[in-house]
Amino acid sequence: MSIEKIYSFLTYPKNHEKAADIIEGIHIKPDKGKLSKMLSEVFDSARSRRDVPITFVTDDQINPTREQLLAFFAKPRLASALPLARSLQAATPGTAGMGLFFVCLGSDEGKPGKRSVLSRFAADEGVVASKNGGALSVEFVEQVFLKNAHTYKAATYRHEASKNDAWKGVATDRQLNHGSKAIADYWIVDFLCSELTTTAAEGTRRLALAMKEASRSSKDPQVRGEIVAAARLAGNLPANAMTIDQFCDQFAMSQGAKEAVKAAVKPARLITESFRFDADEFTRHVPYKQVELDNGATLSAPTDKFEEVFHPKKVGDAHAYSTQGAIVDEKLRSGR
C-alpha cells in the first residue's frame, strides 16, 4: 500500500490559550524520507489487541465527523482535512496536551476505493516552543513527530465513491499510560462521535453469563471464589472500554480462573472483542451470590451486599454465618 496524500496539523487542547487561533496545517508530499516511511508503517500496521472496531453514532443517518471524512474522501486537500483537525481540537482535554494530527489517504492493492487513516501524535512542548511563531514546516513536523513516533491514536476508514459506506472503522490507542487499557473517550466518543461496535449491553451480558457458567461448572473452590469476588466488586467499575480478557486481568485473576471464564465464552473470538462495561447491566445478570454448606443450608443475597448481609466466622475447618432481619416471605421449594 502507498500513501498518496498526507496533511498535518498542530492542534491544542480545547481550553488552551491558542485553541482560538487559526489551526496551522501543511500538505506533505509522500517521499522516501523518514517521516513518510514511519507514517506508512502506521498506515499499514498489523491488527493488534489494542485495535477495536467502532461505528459512527447516527442522528437521522447523519454523523458530523463522518460527513467531514466523506468530504475529505471526495476532495482530498488541506481545506477538506481542516474541519477534522478543528473537531479534534474541540474534543481534546487539557490532559492530552498538544498534538500533531495527520490525515492520510491511500489505496490498498486489489481492494476497491480508498482508505484514510486519522492519527494523533503527542507534541513535545519544548519542540513546539522552539518554532517561535513561524509557519508550520515539513522540518518542524518531522522534528515533533520523531520524538513520539511509536505512541499515537489512530482510526482507519475505507470508502468507495458513491457508496453509503465508511460507517465502521477501526480505532487504536498506542499512547496508553498509567496502566489504562481503554482507548481515550475523547478520541472515540468526543472526536469521532462513535461507539464500540459491540454495545455495552451485549458485551457486559456476555461477560456476566460467562462468569456465571464458569462459577457453576468449575470444581475448584479457589477458582469459584475468585470469580465470585470479581463479580461482587464489578459493580464499582467505571464505564470503560475493555475486553473479557482485560476484565480478568483487572481483578488479577489466577490463570485457572481466567481460563474458566474464557472457556465459557462462545465463540472464543469474542474474548478479545471490546465493549463498554455497564455495571447496571452486569448486576441484572449476576444479581445474587449463593453459598451452599455441607449441612444442607443455602445462603443467598445480592452479590454486592452478601458480606453486609451475612457475617462469616471461621470455626475450625468450618464456616459459621450470622445474619439478622425481619421475615418478609417464607416458602417451601422442591429444589435449589
GROMACS .gro file of C-alpha atoms in nm:
model
  336
    1MET     CA    1   0.000   0.000   0.000
    2SER     CA    2   0.125   0.351  -0.076
    3ILE     CA    3   0.018   0.675   0.087
    4GLU     CA    4  -0.095   0.925  -0.174
    5LYS     CA    5  -0.181   1.226   0.043
    6ILE     CA    6  -0.050   1.348   0.380
    7TYR     CA    7  -0.184   1.651   0.566
    8SER     CA    8  -0.060   1.754   0.909
    9PHE     CA    9  -0.194   2.000   1.169
   10LEU     CA   10  -0.067   2.126   1.504
   11THR     CA   11  -0.359   2.103   1.749
   12TYR     CA   12  -0.404   2.220   2.109
   13PRO     CA   13  -0.637   2.117   2.393
   14LYS     CA   14  -0.975   2.289   2.367
   15ASN     CA   15  -0.910   2.517   2.667
   16HIS     CA   16  -0.557   2.615   2.564
   17GLU     CA   17  -0.494   2.986   2.507
   18LYS     CA   18  -0.402   2.912   2.144
   19ALA     CA   19  -0.707   2.698   2.072
   20ALA     CA   20  -0.890   3.005   1.944
   21ASP     CA   21  -0.618   3.077   1.688
   22ILE     CA   22  -0.625   2.956   1.330
   23ILE     CA   23  -0.509   2.593   1.314
   24GLU     CA   24  -0.186   2.560   1.121
   25GLY     CA   25  -0.172   2.287   0.860
   26ILE     CA   26   0.061   2.170   0.588
   27HIS     CA   27   0.048   1.939   0.285
   28ILE     CA   28   0.338   1.694   0.299
   29LYS     CA   29   0.428   1.520  -0.024
   30PRO     CA   30   0.498   1.148   0.028
   31ASP     CA   31   0.859   1.062  -0.044
   32LYS     CA   32   1.123   0.812   0.068
   33GLY     CA   33   1.215   1.013   0.377
   34LYS     CA   34   1.190   0.900   0.739
   35LEU     CA   35   0.860   1.082   0.805
   36SER     CA   36   0.678   0.923   0.510
   37LYS     CA   37   0.826   0.585   0.589
   38MET     CA   38   0.709   0.588   0.951
   39LEU     CA   39   0.363   0.718   0.859
   40SER     CA   40   0.339   0.432   0.610
   41GLU     CA   41   0.409   0.193   0.897
   42VAL     CA   42   0.114   0.342   1.086
   43PHE     CA   43  -0.100   0.318   0.772
   44ASP     CA   44  -0.010  -0.047   0.719
   45SER     CA   45   0.032  -0.159   1.081
   46ALA     CA   46  -0.095  -0.508   1.157
   47ARG     CA   47  -0.401  -0.553   1.377
   48SER     CA   48  -0.323  -0.574   1.748
   49ARG     CA   49  -0.509  -0.630   2.074
   50ARG     CA   50  -0.534  -0.253   2.112
   51ASP     CA   51  -0.741  -0.221   1.793
   52VAL     CA   52  -1.118  -0.206   1.839
   53PRO     CA   53  -1.399  -0.191   1.580
   54ILE     CA   54  -1.606   0.127   1.606
   55THR     CA   55  -1.923   0.260   1.444
   56PHE     CA   56  -2.029   0.619   1.384
   57VAL     CA   57  -2.325   0.720   1.601
   58THR     CA   58  -2.611   0.841   1.381
   59ASP     CA   59  -2.881   1.103   1.416
   60ASP     CA   60  -3.118   1.056   1.123
   61GLN     CA   61  -2.832   0.900   0.925
   62ILE     CA   62  -2.605   1.200   0.983
   63ASN     CA   63  -2.283   1.199   1.182
   64PRO     CA   64  -2.076   1.522   1.177
   65THR     CA   65  -1.735   1.354   1.180
   66ARG     CA   66  -1.836   1.108   0.909
   67GLU     CA   67  -1.963   1.397   0.695
   68GLN     CA   68  -1.623   1.567   0.730
   69LEU     CA   69  -1.447   1.241   0.645
   70LEU     CA   70  -1.661   1.187   0.333
   71ALA     CA   71  -1.589   1.543   0.220
   72PHE     CA   72  -1.219   1.467   0.251
   73PHE     CA   73  -1.256   1.141   0.057
   74ALA     CA   74  -1.437   1.331  -0.220
   75LYS     CA   75  -1.179   1.610  -0.248
   76PRO     CA   76  -0.861   1.527  -0.056
   77ARG     CA   77  -0.686   1.855   0.011
   78LEU     CA   78  -0.572   2.070   0.305
   79ALA     CA   79  -0.900   2.263   0.314
   80SER     CA   80  -1.114   1.947   0.340
   81ALA     CA   81  -0.888   1.795   0.608
   82LEU     CA   82  -0.900   2.111   0.823
   83PRO     CA   83  -1.256   2.053   0.961
   84LEU     CA   84  -1.137   1.720   1.103
   85ALA     CA   85  -0.850   1.898   1.279
   86ARG     CA   86  -1.094   2.155   1.421
   87SER     CA   87  -1.319   1.878   1.552
   88LEU     CA   88  -1.024   1.705   1.717
   89GLN     CA   89  -0.908   2.026   1.883
   90ALA     CA   90  -1.261   2.097   2.012
   91ALA     CA   91  -1.269   1.749   2.169
   92THR     CA   92  -0.917   1.736   2.317
   93PRO     CA   93  -0.898   1.769   2.700
   94GLY     CA   94  -0.617   1.954   2.875
   95THR     CA   95  -0.464   1.631   3.000
   96ALA     CA   96  -0.392   1.522   2.642
   97GLY     CA   97  -0.166   1.819   2.568
   98MET     CA   98  -0.066   1.940   2.224
   99GLY     CA   99  -0.058   1.705   1.930
  100LEU     CA  100   0.034   1.655   1.567
  101PHE     CA  101  -0.272   1.542   1.373
  102PHE     CA  102  -0.228   1.360   1.042
  103VAL     CA  103  -0.493   1.293   0.779
  104CYS     CA  104  -0.359   1.038   0.529
  105LEU     CA  105  -0.516   0.888   0.217
  106GLY     CA  106  -0.412   0.590   0.009
  107SER     CA  107  -0.531   0.270  -0.155
  108ASP     CA  108  -0.474  -0.099  -0.095
  109GLU     CA  109  -0.368  -0.320  -0.382
  110GLY     CA  110  -0.650  -0.541  -0.503
  111LYS     CA  111  -0.915  -0.360  -0.298
  112PRO     CA  112  -1.163  -0.104  -0.436
  113GLY     CA  113  -1.192   0.251  -0.310
  114LYS     CA  114  -0.962   0.448  -0.083
  115ARG     CA  115  -0.852   0.417   0.278
  116SER     CA  116  -0.796   0.705   0.517
  117VAL     CA  117  -0.607   0.697   0.846
  118LEU     CA  118  -0.655   0.973   1.103
  119SER     CA  119  -0.377   0.976   1.362
  120ARG     CA  120  -0.264   1.193   1.652
  121PHE     CA  121   0.086   1.201   1.799
  122ALA     CA  122   0.180   1.383   2.119
  123ALA     CA  123   0.375   1.704   2.058
  124ASP     CA  124   0.666   1.789   2.289
  125GLU     CA  125   0.608   2.137   2.434
  126GLY     CA  126   0.976   2.224   2.418
  127VAL     CA  127   0.995   2.145   2.049
  128VAL     CA  128   0.675   2.338   1.977
  129ALA     CA  129   0.805   2.639   2.171
  130SER     CA  130   1.116   2.643   1.953
  131LYS     CA  131   0.902   2.721   1.650
  132ASN     CA  132   0.869   3.080   1.779
  133GLY     CA  133   0.553   3.154   1.585
  134GLY     CA  134   0.696   3.060   1.248
  135ALA     CA  135   0.489   2.882   0.985
  136LEU     CA  136   0.445   2.507   1.005
  137SER     CA  137   0.714   2.335   0.801
  138VAL     CA  138   0.797   1.980   0.699
  139GLU     CA  139   1.118   2.001   0.903
  140PHE     CA  140   0.927   2.108   1.215
  141VAL     CA  141   0.663   1.837   1.169
  142GLU     CA  142   0.936   1.576   1.133
  143GLN     CA  143   1.115   1.704   1.443
  144VAL     CA  144   0.798   1.680   1.655
  145PHE     CA  145   0.686   1.352   1.504
  146LEU     CA  146   1.009   1.162   1.552
  147LYS     CA  147   1.010   1.226   1.929
  148ASN     CA  148   0.685   1.027   1.968
  149ALA     CA  149   0.667   0.821   1.651
  150HIS     CA  150   0.556   0.498   1.818
  151THR     CA  151   0.291   0.636   2.055
  152TYR     CA  152  -0.025   0.750   1.884
  153LYS     CA  153  -0.401   0.729   1.849
  154ALA     CA  154  -0.544   0.633   1.511
  155ALA     CA  155  -0.865   0.550   1.327
  156THR     CA  156  -0.892   0.381   0.987
  157TYR     CA  157  -1.180   0.403   0.739
  158ARG     CA  158  -1.245   0.273   0.387
  159HIS     CA  159  -1.469   0.437   0.125
  160GLU     CA  160  -1.581   0.372  -0.231
  161ALA     CA  161  -1.716   0.666  -0.430
  162SER     CA  162  -2.098   0.686  -0.447
  163LYS     CA  163  -2.140   0.414  -0.182
  164ASN     CA  164  -2.310   0.466   0.155
  165ASP     CA  165  -2.016   0.323   0.347
  166ALA     CA  166  -1.746   0.439   0.590
  167TRP     CA  167  -1.987   0.386   0.880
  168LYS     CA  168  -1.747   0.150   1.051
  169GLY     CA  169  -1.377   0.176   1.122
  170VAL     CA  170  -1.100   0.052   1.347
  171ALA     CA  171  -0.957   0.263   1.629
  172THR     CA  172  -0.638   0.213   1.826
  173ASP     CA  173  -0.456   0.386   2.111
  174ARG     CA  174  -0.083   0.335   2.147
  175GLN     CA  175  -0.048   0.623   2.392
  176LEU     CA  176  -0.187   0.419   2.681
  177ASN     CA  177  -0.035   0.502   3.017
  178HIS     CA  178  -0.090   0.477   3.391
  179GLY     CA  179  -0.199   0.115   3.348
  180SER     CA  180  -0.508   0.213   3.147
  181LYS     CA  181  -0.635  -0.041   2.895
  182ALA     CA  182  -0.912   0.171   2.744
  183ILE     CA  183  -0.891   0.391   2.438
  184ALA     CA  184  -0.936   0.753   2.549
  185ASP     CA  185  -1.302   0.855   2.539
  186TYR     CA  186  -1.219   1.189   2.382
  187TRP     CA  187  -1.078   1.008   2.077
  188ILE     CA  188  -1.372   0.773   2.014
  189VAL     CA  189  -1.671   0.947   2.171
  190ASP     CA  190  -1.597   1.319   2.151
  191PHE     CA  191  -1.388   1.345   1.832
  192LEU     CA  192  -1.505   1.054   1.617
  193CYS     CA  193  -1.864   1.068   1.752
  194SER     CA  194  -1.856   0.689   1.757
  195GLU     CA  195  -1.919   0.393   1.982
  196LEU     CA  196  -1.771   0.046   2.008
  197THR     CA  197  -1.929  -0.192   1.759
  198THR     CA  198  -2.026  -0.431   2.039
  199THR     CA  199  -2.277  -0.244   2.254
  200ALA     CA  200  -2.226  -0.206   2.628
  201ALA     CA  201  -2.531  -0.422   2.699
  202GLU     CA  202  -2.421  -0.704   2.466
  203GLY     CA  203  -2.063  -0.717   2.588
  204THR     CA  204  -2.149  -0.689   2.957
  205ARG     CA  205  -2.419  -0.955   2.931
  206ARG     CA  206  -2.171  -1.189   2.758
  207LEU     CA  207  -1.921  -1.134   3.041
  208ALA     CA  208  -2.179  -1.187   3.316
  209LEU     CA  209  -2.312  -1.510   3.165
  210ALA     CA  210  -1.958  -1.644   3.114
  211MET     CA  211  -1.878  -1.577   3.481
  212LYS     CA  212  -2.198  -1.748   3.594
  213GLU     CA  213  -2.123  -2.053   3.381
  214ALA     CA  214  -1.759  -2.066   3.495
  215SER     CA  215  -1.861  -2.040   3.861
  216ARG     CA  216  -2.121  -2.314   3.817
  217SER     CA  217  -1.907  -2.558   3.622
  218SER     CA  218  -1.569  -2.525   3.795
  219LYS     CA  219  -1.486  -2.791   4.054
  220ASP     CA  220  -1.205  -2.583   4.205
  221PRO     CA  221  -1.331  -2.386   4.510
  222GLN     CA  222  -1.050  -2.132   4.474
  223VAL     CA  223  -1.148  -2.061   4.114
  224ARG     CA  224  -1.513  -2.024   4.211
  225GLY     CA  225  -1.413  -1.791   4.495
  226GLU     CA  226  -1.210  -1.567   4.264
  227ILE     CA  227  -1.495  -1.541   4.014
  228VAL     CA  228  -1.749  -1.459   4.285
  229ALA     CA  229  -1.516  -1.198   4.437
  230ALA     CA  230  -1.470  -1.031   4.097
  231ALA     CA  231  -1.846  -1.030   4.040
  232ARG     CA  232  -1.902  -0.866   4.379
  233LEU     CA  233  -1.655  -0.586   4.304
  234ALA     CA  234  -1.753  -0.537   3.938
  235GLY     CA  235  -2.034  -0.300   4.031
  236ASN     CA  236  -1.773  -0.039   4.124
  237LEU     CA  237  -1.603  -0.039   3.783
  238PRO     CA  238  -1.631   0.277   3.570
  239ALA     CA  239  -1.784   0.260   3.222
  240ASN     CA  240  -1.453   0.200   3.046
  241ALA     CA  241  -1.391   0.007   2.725
  242MET     CA  242  -1.246  -0.337   2.790
  243THR     CA  243  -1.237  -0.697   2.673
  244ILE     CA  244  -1.329  -1.004   2.879
  245ASP     CA  245  -0.959  -1.086   2.891
  246GLN     CA  246  -0.882  -0.740   3.030
  247PHE     CA  247  -1.164  -0.767   3.287
  248CYS     CA  248  -0.998  -1.080   3.427
  249ASP     CA  249  -0.660  -0.906   3.435
  250GLN     CA  250  -0.810  -0.607   3.616
  251PHE     CA  251  -0.904  -0.830   3.910
  252ALA     CA  252  -0.570  -1.016   3.899
  253MET     CA  253  -0.743  -1.350   3.849
  254SER     CA  254  -0.527  -1.660   3.860
  255GLN     CA  255  -0.461  -1.841   3.534
  256GLY     CA  256  -0.709  -2.109   3.637
  257ALA     CA  257  -0.989  -1.860   3.699
  258LYS     CA  258  -0.916  -1.673   3.376
  259GLU     CA  259  -0.922  -1.994   3.173
  260ALA     CA  260  -1.252  -2.097   3.335
  261VAL     CA  261  -1.418  -1.767   3.239
  262LYS     CA  262  -1.270  -1.764   2.888
  263ALA     CA  263  -1.375  -2.125   2.828
  264ALA     CA  264  -1.735  -2.021   2.891
  265VAL     CA  265  -1.728  -1.758   2.613
  266LYS     CA  266  -1.872  -1.890   2.286
  267PRO     CA  267  -1.734  -1.838   2.026
  268ALA     CA  268  -1.385  -1.788   2.168
  269ARG     CA  269  -1.304  -1.496   1.934
  270LEU     CA  270  -1.539  -1.279   2.144
  271ILE     CA  271  -1.291  -1.292   2.433
  272THR     CA  272  -1.086  -1.013   2.275
  273GLU     CA  273  -1.379  -0.806   2.146
  274SER     CA  274  -1.406  -0.468   2.318
  275PHE     CA  275  -1.720  -0.330   2.482
  276ARG     CA  276  -1.801  -0.058   2.732
  277PHE     CA  277  -1.868  -0.209   3.076
  278ASP     CA  278  -2.216  -0.139   3.215
  279ALA     CA  279  -2.238  -0.202   3.591
  280ASP     CA  280  -2.619  -0.198   3.596
  281GLU     CA  281  -2.640  -0.448   3.311
  282PHE     CA  282  -2.388  -0.673   3.488
  283THR     CA  283  -2.592  -0.671   3.809
  284ARG     CA  284  -2.906  -0.764   3.614
  285HIS     CA  285  -2.741  -1.088   3.505
  286VAL     CA  286  -2.543  -1.166   3.822
  287PRO     CA  287  -2.778  -1.035   4.092
  288TYR     CA  288  -2.717  -1.293   4.365
  289LYS     CA  289  -2.430  -1.471   4.534
  290GLN     CA  290  -2.516  -1.812   4.677
  291VAL     CA  291  -2.323  -2.024   4.928
  292GLU     CA  292  -2.413  -2.386   4.999
  293LEU     CA  293  -2.294  -2.554   5.321
  294ASP     CA  294  -2.245  -2.926   5.377
  295ASN     CA  295  -2.519  -2.922   5.642
  296GLY     CA  296  -2.780  -2.853   5.372
  297ALA     CA  297  -2.808  -2.478   5.428
  298THR     CA  298  -2.811  -2.238   5.133
  299LEU     CA  299  -2.730  -1.871   5.183
  300SER     CA  300  -2.832  -1.619   4.916
  301ALA     CA  301  -2.810  -1.239   4.895
  302PRO     CA  302  -2.744  -0.965   4.637
  303THR     CA  303  -2.391  -1.014   4.503
  304ASP     CA  304  -2.266  -0.669   4.601
  305LYS     CA  305  -2.416  -0.690   4.953
  306PHE     CA  306  -2.354  -1.052   5.052
  307GLU     CA  307  -2.079  -0.964   5.301
  308GLU     CA  308  -2.305  -0.700   5.457
  309VAL     CA  309  -2.599  -0.940   5.497
  310PHE     CA  310  -2.407  -1.246   5.617
  311HIS     CA  311  -2.123  -1.213   5.867
  312PRO     CA  312  -1.879  -1.506   5.832
  313LYS     CA  313  -1.669  -1.655   6.107
  314LYS     CA  314  -1.417  -1.939   6.082
  315VAL     CA  315  -1.479  -2.219   6.334
  316GLY     CA  316  -1.200  -2.473   6.294
  317ASP     CA  317  -1.231  -2.606   5.940
  318ALA     CA  318  -1.595  -2.497   5.916
  319HIS     CA  319  -1.760  -2.162   5.844
  320ALA     CA  320  -2.031  -2.003   6.055
  321TYR     CA  321  -2.256  -1.729   5.916
  322SER     CA  322  -2.481  -1.498   6.112
  323THR     CA  323  -2.749  -1.257   5.994
  324GLN     CA  324  -3.046  -1.066   6.131
  325GLY     CA  325  -3.361  -0.921   5.973
  326ALA     CA  326  -3.740  -0.926   5.964
  327ILE     CA  327  -3.908  -1.215   5.778
  328VAL     CA  328  -4.090  -1.079   5.474
  329ASP     CA  329  -4.158  -1.411   5.296
  330GLU     CA  330  -4.130  -1.783   5.361
  331LYS     CA  331  -4.156  -2.065   5.107
  332LEU     CA  332  -4.118  -2.439   5.061
  333ARG     CA  333  -3.926  -2.529   4.746
  334SER     CA  334  -3.883  -2.857   4.563
  335GLY     CA  335  -3.523  -2.785   4.462
  336ARG     CA  336  -3.242  -2.536   4.476
   0.00000   0.00000   0.00000
